[in-house]
CSV table of C-alpha atoms in Angstrom, one decimal:
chain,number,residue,atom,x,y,z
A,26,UNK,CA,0.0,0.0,0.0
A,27,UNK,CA,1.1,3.4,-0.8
A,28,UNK,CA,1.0,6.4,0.7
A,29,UNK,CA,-0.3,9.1,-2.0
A,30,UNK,CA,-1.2,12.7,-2.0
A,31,UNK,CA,-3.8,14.2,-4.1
A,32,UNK,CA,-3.8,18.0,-5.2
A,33,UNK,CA,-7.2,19.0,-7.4
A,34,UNK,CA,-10.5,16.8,-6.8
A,35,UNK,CA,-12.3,18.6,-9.8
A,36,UNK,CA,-14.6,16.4,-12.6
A,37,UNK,CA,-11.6,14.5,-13.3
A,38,UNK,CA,-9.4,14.3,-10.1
A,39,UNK,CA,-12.0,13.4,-7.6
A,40,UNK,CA,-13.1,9.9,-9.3
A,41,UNK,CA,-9.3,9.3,-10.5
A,42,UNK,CA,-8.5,9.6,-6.6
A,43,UNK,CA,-11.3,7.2,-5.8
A,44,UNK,CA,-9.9,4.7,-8.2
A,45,UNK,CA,-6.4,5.0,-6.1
A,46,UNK,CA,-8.2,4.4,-2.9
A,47,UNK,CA,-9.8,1.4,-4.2
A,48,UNK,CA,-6.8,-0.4,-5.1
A,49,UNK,CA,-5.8,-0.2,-1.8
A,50,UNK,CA,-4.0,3.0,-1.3
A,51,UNK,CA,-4.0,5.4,2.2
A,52,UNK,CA,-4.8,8.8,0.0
A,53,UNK,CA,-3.8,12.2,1.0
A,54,UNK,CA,-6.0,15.1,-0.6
A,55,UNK,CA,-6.3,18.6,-0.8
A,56,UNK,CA,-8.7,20.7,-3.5
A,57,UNK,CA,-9.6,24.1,-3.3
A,58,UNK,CA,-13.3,24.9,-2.9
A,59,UNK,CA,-15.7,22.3,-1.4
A,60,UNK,CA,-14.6,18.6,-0.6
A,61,UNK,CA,-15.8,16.3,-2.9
A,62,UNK,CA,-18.1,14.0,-0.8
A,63,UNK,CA,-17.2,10.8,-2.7
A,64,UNK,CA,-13.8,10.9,-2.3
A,65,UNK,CA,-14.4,11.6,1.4
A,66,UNK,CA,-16.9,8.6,1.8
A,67,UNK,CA,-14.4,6.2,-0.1
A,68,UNK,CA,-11.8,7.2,3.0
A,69,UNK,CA,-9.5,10.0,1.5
A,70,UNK,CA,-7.6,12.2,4.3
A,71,UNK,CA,-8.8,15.8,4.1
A,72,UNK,CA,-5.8,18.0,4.1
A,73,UNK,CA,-5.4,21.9,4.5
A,74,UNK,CA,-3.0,22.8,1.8
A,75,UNK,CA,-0.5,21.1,-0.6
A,76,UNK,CA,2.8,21.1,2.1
A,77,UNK,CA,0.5,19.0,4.7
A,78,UNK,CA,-0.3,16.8,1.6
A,79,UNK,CA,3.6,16.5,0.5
A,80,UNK,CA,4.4,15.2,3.9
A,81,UNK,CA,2.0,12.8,4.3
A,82,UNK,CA,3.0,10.9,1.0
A,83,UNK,CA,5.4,9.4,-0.8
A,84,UNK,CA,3.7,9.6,-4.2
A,85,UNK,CA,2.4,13.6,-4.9
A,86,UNK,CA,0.0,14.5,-7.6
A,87,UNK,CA,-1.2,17.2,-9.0
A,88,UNK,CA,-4.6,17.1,-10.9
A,89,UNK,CA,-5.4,21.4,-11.7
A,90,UNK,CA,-6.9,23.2,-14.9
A,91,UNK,CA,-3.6,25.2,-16.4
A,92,UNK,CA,-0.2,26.3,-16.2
A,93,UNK,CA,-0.5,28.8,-13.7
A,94,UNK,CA,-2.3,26.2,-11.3
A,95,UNK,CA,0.5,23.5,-11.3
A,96,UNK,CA,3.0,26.5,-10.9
A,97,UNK,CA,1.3,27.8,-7.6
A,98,UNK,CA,-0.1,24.2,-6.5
A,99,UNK,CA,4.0,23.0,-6.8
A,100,UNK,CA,5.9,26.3,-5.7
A,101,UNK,CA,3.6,28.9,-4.0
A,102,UNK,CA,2.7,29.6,-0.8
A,103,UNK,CA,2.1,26.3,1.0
A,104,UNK,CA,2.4,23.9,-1.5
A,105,UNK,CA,4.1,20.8,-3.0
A,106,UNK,CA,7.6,22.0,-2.9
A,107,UNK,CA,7.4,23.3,0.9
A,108,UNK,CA,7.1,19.4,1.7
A,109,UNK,CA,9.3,17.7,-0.4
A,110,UNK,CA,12.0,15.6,0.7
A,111,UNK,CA,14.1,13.9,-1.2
A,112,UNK,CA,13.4,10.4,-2.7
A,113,UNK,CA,10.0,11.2,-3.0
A,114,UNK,CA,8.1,11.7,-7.0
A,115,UNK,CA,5.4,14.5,-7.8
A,116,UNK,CA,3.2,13.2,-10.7
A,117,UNK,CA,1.6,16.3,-12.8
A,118,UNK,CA,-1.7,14.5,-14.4
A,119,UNK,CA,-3.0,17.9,-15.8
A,120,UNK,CA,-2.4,19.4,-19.4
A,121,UNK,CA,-0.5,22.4,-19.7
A,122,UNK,CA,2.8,23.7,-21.5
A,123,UNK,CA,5.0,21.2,-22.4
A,124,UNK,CA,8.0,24.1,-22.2
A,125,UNK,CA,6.9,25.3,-18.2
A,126,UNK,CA,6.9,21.4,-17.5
A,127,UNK,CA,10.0,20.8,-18.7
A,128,UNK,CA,11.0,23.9,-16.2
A,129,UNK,CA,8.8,22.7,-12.7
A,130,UNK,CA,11.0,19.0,-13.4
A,131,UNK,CA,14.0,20.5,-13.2
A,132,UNK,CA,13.4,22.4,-10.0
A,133,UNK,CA,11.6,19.3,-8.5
A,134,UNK,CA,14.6,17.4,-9.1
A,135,UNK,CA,16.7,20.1,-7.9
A,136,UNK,CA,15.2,19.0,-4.5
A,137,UNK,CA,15.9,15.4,-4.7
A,138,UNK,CA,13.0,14.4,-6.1
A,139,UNK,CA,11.6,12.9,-9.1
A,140,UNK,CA,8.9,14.7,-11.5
A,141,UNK,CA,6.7,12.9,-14.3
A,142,UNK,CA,4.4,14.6,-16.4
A,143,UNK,CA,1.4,12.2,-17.0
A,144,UNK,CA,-1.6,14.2,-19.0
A,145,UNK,CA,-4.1,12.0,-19.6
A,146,UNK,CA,-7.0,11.5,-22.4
A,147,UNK,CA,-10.6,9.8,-21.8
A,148,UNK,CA,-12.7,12.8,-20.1
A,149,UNK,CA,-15.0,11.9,-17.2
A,150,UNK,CA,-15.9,8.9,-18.4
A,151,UNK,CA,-12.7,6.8,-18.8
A,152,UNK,CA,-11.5,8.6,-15.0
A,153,UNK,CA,-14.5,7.3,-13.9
A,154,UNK,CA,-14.1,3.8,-15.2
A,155,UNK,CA,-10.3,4.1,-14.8
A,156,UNK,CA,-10.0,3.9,-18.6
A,157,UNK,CA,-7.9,6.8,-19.0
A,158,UNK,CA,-5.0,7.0,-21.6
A,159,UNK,CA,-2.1,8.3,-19.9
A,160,UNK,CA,1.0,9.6,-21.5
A,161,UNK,CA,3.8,9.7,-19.5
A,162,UNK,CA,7.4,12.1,-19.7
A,163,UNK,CA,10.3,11.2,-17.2
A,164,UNK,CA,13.0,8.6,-16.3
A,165,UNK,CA,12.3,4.8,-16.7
A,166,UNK,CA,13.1,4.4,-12.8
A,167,UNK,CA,10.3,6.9,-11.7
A,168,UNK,CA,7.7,5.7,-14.2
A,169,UNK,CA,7.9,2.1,-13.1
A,170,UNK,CA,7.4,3.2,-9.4
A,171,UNK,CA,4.2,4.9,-10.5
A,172,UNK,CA,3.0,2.3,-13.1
A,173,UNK,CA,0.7,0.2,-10.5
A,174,UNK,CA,-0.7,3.5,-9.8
A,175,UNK,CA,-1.6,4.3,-13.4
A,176,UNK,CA,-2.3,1.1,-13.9
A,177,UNK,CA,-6.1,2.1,-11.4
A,178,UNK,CA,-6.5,5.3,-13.6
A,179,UNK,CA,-5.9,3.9,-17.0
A,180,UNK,CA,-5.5,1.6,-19.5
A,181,UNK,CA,-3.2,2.8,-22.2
A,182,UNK,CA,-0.1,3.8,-20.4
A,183,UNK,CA,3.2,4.9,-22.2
A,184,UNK,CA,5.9,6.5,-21.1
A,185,UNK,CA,6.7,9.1,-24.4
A,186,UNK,CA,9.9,9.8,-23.5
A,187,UNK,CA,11.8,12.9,-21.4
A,188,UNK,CA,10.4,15.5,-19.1
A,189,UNK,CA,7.8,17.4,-21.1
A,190,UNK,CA,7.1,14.7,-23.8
A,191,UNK,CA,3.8,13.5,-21.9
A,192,UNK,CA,2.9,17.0,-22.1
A,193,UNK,CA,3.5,17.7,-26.0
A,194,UNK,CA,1.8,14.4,-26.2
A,195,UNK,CA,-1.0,15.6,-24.9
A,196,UNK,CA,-1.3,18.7,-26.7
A,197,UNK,CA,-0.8,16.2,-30.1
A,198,UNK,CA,-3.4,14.5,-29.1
A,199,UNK,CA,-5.6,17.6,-28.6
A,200,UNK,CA,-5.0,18.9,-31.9
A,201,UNK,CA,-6.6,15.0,-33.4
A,202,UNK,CA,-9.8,15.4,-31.5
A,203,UNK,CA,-10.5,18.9,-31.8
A,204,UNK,CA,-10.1,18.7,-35.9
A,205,UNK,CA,-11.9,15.2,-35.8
A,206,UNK,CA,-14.9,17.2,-33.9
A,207,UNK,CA,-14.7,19.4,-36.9
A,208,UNK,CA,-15.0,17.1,-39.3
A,209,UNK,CA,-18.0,15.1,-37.9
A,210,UNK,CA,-19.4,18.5,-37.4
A,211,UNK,CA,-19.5,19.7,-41.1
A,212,UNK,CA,-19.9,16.2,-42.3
A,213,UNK,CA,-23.4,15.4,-40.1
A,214,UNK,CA,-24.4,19.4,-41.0
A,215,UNK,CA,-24.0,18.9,-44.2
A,216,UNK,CA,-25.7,15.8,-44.7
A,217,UNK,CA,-28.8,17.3,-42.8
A,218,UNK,CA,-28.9,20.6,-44.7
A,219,UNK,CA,-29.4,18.1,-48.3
A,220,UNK,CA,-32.6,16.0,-46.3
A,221,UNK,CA,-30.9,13.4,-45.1
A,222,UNK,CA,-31.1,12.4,-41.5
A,223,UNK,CA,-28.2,12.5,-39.7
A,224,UNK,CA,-28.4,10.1,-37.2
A,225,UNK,CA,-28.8,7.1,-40.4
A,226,UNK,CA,-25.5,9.0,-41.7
A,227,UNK,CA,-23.8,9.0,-38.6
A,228,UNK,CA,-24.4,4.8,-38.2
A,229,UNK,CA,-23.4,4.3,-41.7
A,230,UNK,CA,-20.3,6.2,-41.7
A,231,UNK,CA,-19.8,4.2,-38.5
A,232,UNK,CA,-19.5,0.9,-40.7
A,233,UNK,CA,-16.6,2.3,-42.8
A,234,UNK,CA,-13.1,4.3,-43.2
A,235,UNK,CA,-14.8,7.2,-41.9
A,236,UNK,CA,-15.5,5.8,-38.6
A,237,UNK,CA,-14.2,6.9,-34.9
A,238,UNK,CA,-14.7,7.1,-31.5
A,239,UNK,CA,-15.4,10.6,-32.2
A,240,UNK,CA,-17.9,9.9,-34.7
A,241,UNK,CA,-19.3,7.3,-32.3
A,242,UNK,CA,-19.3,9.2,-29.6
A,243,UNK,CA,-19.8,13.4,-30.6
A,244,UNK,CA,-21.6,12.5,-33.7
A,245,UNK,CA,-24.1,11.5,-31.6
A,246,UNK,CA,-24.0,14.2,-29.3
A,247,UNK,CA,-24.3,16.1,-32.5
A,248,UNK,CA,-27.2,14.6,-33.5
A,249,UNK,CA,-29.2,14.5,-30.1
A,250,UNK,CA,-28.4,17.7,-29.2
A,251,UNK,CA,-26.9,16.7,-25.9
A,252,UNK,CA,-23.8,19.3,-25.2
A,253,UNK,CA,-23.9,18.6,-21.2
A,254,UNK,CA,-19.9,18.7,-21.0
A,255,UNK,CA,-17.5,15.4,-20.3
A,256,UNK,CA,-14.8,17.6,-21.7
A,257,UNK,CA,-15.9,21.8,-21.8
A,258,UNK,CA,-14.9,24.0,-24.5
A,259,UNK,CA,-12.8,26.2,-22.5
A,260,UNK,CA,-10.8,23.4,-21.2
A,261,UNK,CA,-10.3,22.7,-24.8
A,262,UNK,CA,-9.8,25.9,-26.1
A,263,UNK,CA,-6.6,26.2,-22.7
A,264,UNK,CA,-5.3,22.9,-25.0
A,265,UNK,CA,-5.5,24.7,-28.3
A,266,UNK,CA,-3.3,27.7,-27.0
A,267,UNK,CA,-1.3,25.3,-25.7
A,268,UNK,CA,-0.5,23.9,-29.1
A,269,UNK,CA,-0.3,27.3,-30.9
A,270,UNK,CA,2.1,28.9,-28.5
A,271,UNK,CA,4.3,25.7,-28.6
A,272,UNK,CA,3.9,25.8,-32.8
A,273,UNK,CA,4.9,29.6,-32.6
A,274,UNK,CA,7.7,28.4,-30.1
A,275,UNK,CA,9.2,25.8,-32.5
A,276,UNK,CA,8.4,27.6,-35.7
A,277,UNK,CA,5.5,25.4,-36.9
A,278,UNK,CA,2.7,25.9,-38.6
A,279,UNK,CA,-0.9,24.9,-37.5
A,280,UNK,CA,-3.4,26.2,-39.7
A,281,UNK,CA,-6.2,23.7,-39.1
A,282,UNK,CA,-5.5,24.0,-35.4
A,283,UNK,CA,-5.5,27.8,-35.8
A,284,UNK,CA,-9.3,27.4,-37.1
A,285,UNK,CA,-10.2,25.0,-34.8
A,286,UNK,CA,-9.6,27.6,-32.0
A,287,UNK,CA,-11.6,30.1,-34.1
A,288,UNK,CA,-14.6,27.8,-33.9
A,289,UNK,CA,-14.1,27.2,-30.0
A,290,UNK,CA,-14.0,31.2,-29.8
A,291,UNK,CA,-16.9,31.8,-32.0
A,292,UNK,CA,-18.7,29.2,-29.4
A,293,UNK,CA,-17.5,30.7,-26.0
A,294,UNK,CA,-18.6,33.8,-27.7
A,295,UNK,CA,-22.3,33.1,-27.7
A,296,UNK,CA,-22.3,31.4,-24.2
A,297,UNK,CA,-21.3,28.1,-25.2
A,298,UNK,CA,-17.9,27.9,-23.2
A,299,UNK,CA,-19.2,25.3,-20.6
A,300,UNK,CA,-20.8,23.1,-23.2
A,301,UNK,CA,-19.6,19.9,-24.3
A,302,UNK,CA,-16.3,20.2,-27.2
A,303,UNK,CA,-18.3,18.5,-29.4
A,304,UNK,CA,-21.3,21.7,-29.6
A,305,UNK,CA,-18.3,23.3,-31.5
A,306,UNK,CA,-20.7,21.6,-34.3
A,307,UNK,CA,-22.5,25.0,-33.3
A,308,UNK,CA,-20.2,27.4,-34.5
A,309,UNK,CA,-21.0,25.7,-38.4
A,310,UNK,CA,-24.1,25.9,-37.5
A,311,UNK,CA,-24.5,29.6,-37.0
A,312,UNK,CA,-22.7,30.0,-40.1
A,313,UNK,CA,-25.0,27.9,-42.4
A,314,UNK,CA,-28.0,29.6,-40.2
A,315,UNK,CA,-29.0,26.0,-40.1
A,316,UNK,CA,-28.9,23.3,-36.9
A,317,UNK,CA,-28.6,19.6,-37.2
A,318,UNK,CA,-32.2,18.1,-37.5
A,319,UNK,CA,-33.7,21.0,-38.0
């Protein structure tokens, strides 16, 4: 049994911290705002801030929405770093800039400690199933420590490569879904604008080339007009600058992901950014003047 801490019990982090206690692990947890109640019931230890957290466990991590949250949950004012000592490993689960992550491992290890960057793909569903994909950036030594632990979150676990590859991996695999949503989108609105009915489209697309969990999955979403969010477009739309400020970073080009974005904006713009990624099917809708079904 090991000792874990938990830092950020939001729609993914609370049922991915359930999944730890039920394989048998003493969990240590901290979230800002109200305590989820099933993480409490399942027997997590409530703790006040990050540093009590830290020194609790052997095992830290972090589960928060951006950048700016991993920096402060890690090295502000009573958090991760405050409580290190060395031998232990933090473990950052949330997506944000491959380049900052690359930066927090390096002062993590600084302190005798190891860091992995482990975003992770699957929404609430696979965290509540412990389905997740989980892609991993760090040493071989630290990642096989941690592995059993994945192991209760996920299913597809790989470790990428270096400090900050589980990130850009992420942010890779962002850019897939996000134009995939796109396509199904003005596929499925296109269809329905000539008379057909999408829903028949969608299930015989499903039996050929075309077919993906996205189509599966958001194409139906699409189609029954169901945009309660597993994955929210502003989440989405943090992952989209993500990959455009690495592209302008590295001098790449992104011009599908640039548009993408645009449809995410045009979205958020008219109240949409809590919905569901897959009502960025709304965005071609407003431009057509036409919605699926109609």
């Amino acid at each position: 049994m090991a000792k874990i801490g938990f830092i950020g019990l939001g729609i993914m982090g609370a049922p991915m911290a359930v999944n730890l206690i039920k394989g048998g692990h003493e969990l240590f947890a901290y979230t800002r705002g109200d305590f989820p109640k099933s993480v409490k019931e399942a027997g997590a230890s409530v703790c006040a801030n990050g540093t009590e957290v830290t020194r609790q466990a052997d095992i830290i991590i972090t589960m928060v929405p951006d950048t700016p949250h991993v920096e402060d949950a890690l090295f502000g004012e009573d958090g991760v770093a405050a409580g290190l000592t060395a031998g232990k490993i933090v473990v950052d689960m949330s997506s944000i800039s491959p380049v900052a992550t690359k930066g927090f491992a390096e002062r993590i290890v600084k302190l005798g400690c190891e860091y992995l960057d482990a975003p992770v793909s699957g929404g609430e569903v696979g965290a509540k199933a412990g389905s997740l994909t989980i892609m991993v950036g760090g040493k071989q030594e630290a990642f096989d420590k941690v592995k059993p632990l994945f192991e209760l979150m996920g299913k597809n676990i790989t470790l990428v490569g270096g400090y900050g590859d589980g990130q850009i991996t992420k942010v890779a695999n962002q850019i897939i879904v996000a134009l995939t949503i796109e396509a199904v989108g003005e596929a499925l609105l296109l269809a329905s604008k000539a008379g057909a009915d999408a829903g028949k489209v969608r299930e015989a697309l499903m039996g050929g080339f075309a077919n993906s969990r996205i189509l599966e999955v958001h194409g139906e979403r699409m189609v029954k007009r169901t945009f309660d969010p597993g994955f929210r477009i502003e989440l989405h739309q943090k992952d989209l600058n993500l990959a455009l400020t690495t592209a302008r970073q590295l001098g790449v080009a992104l011009p599908n992901t640039a548009t993408a974005q645009e449809l995410f904006n045009t979205c958020a713009a008219h109240g949409g950014a809590a919905q569901d990624h897959s009502a960025m099917v709304r965005a071609l809708e407003i431009m057509a003047n036409y919605e699926i079904g109609q």
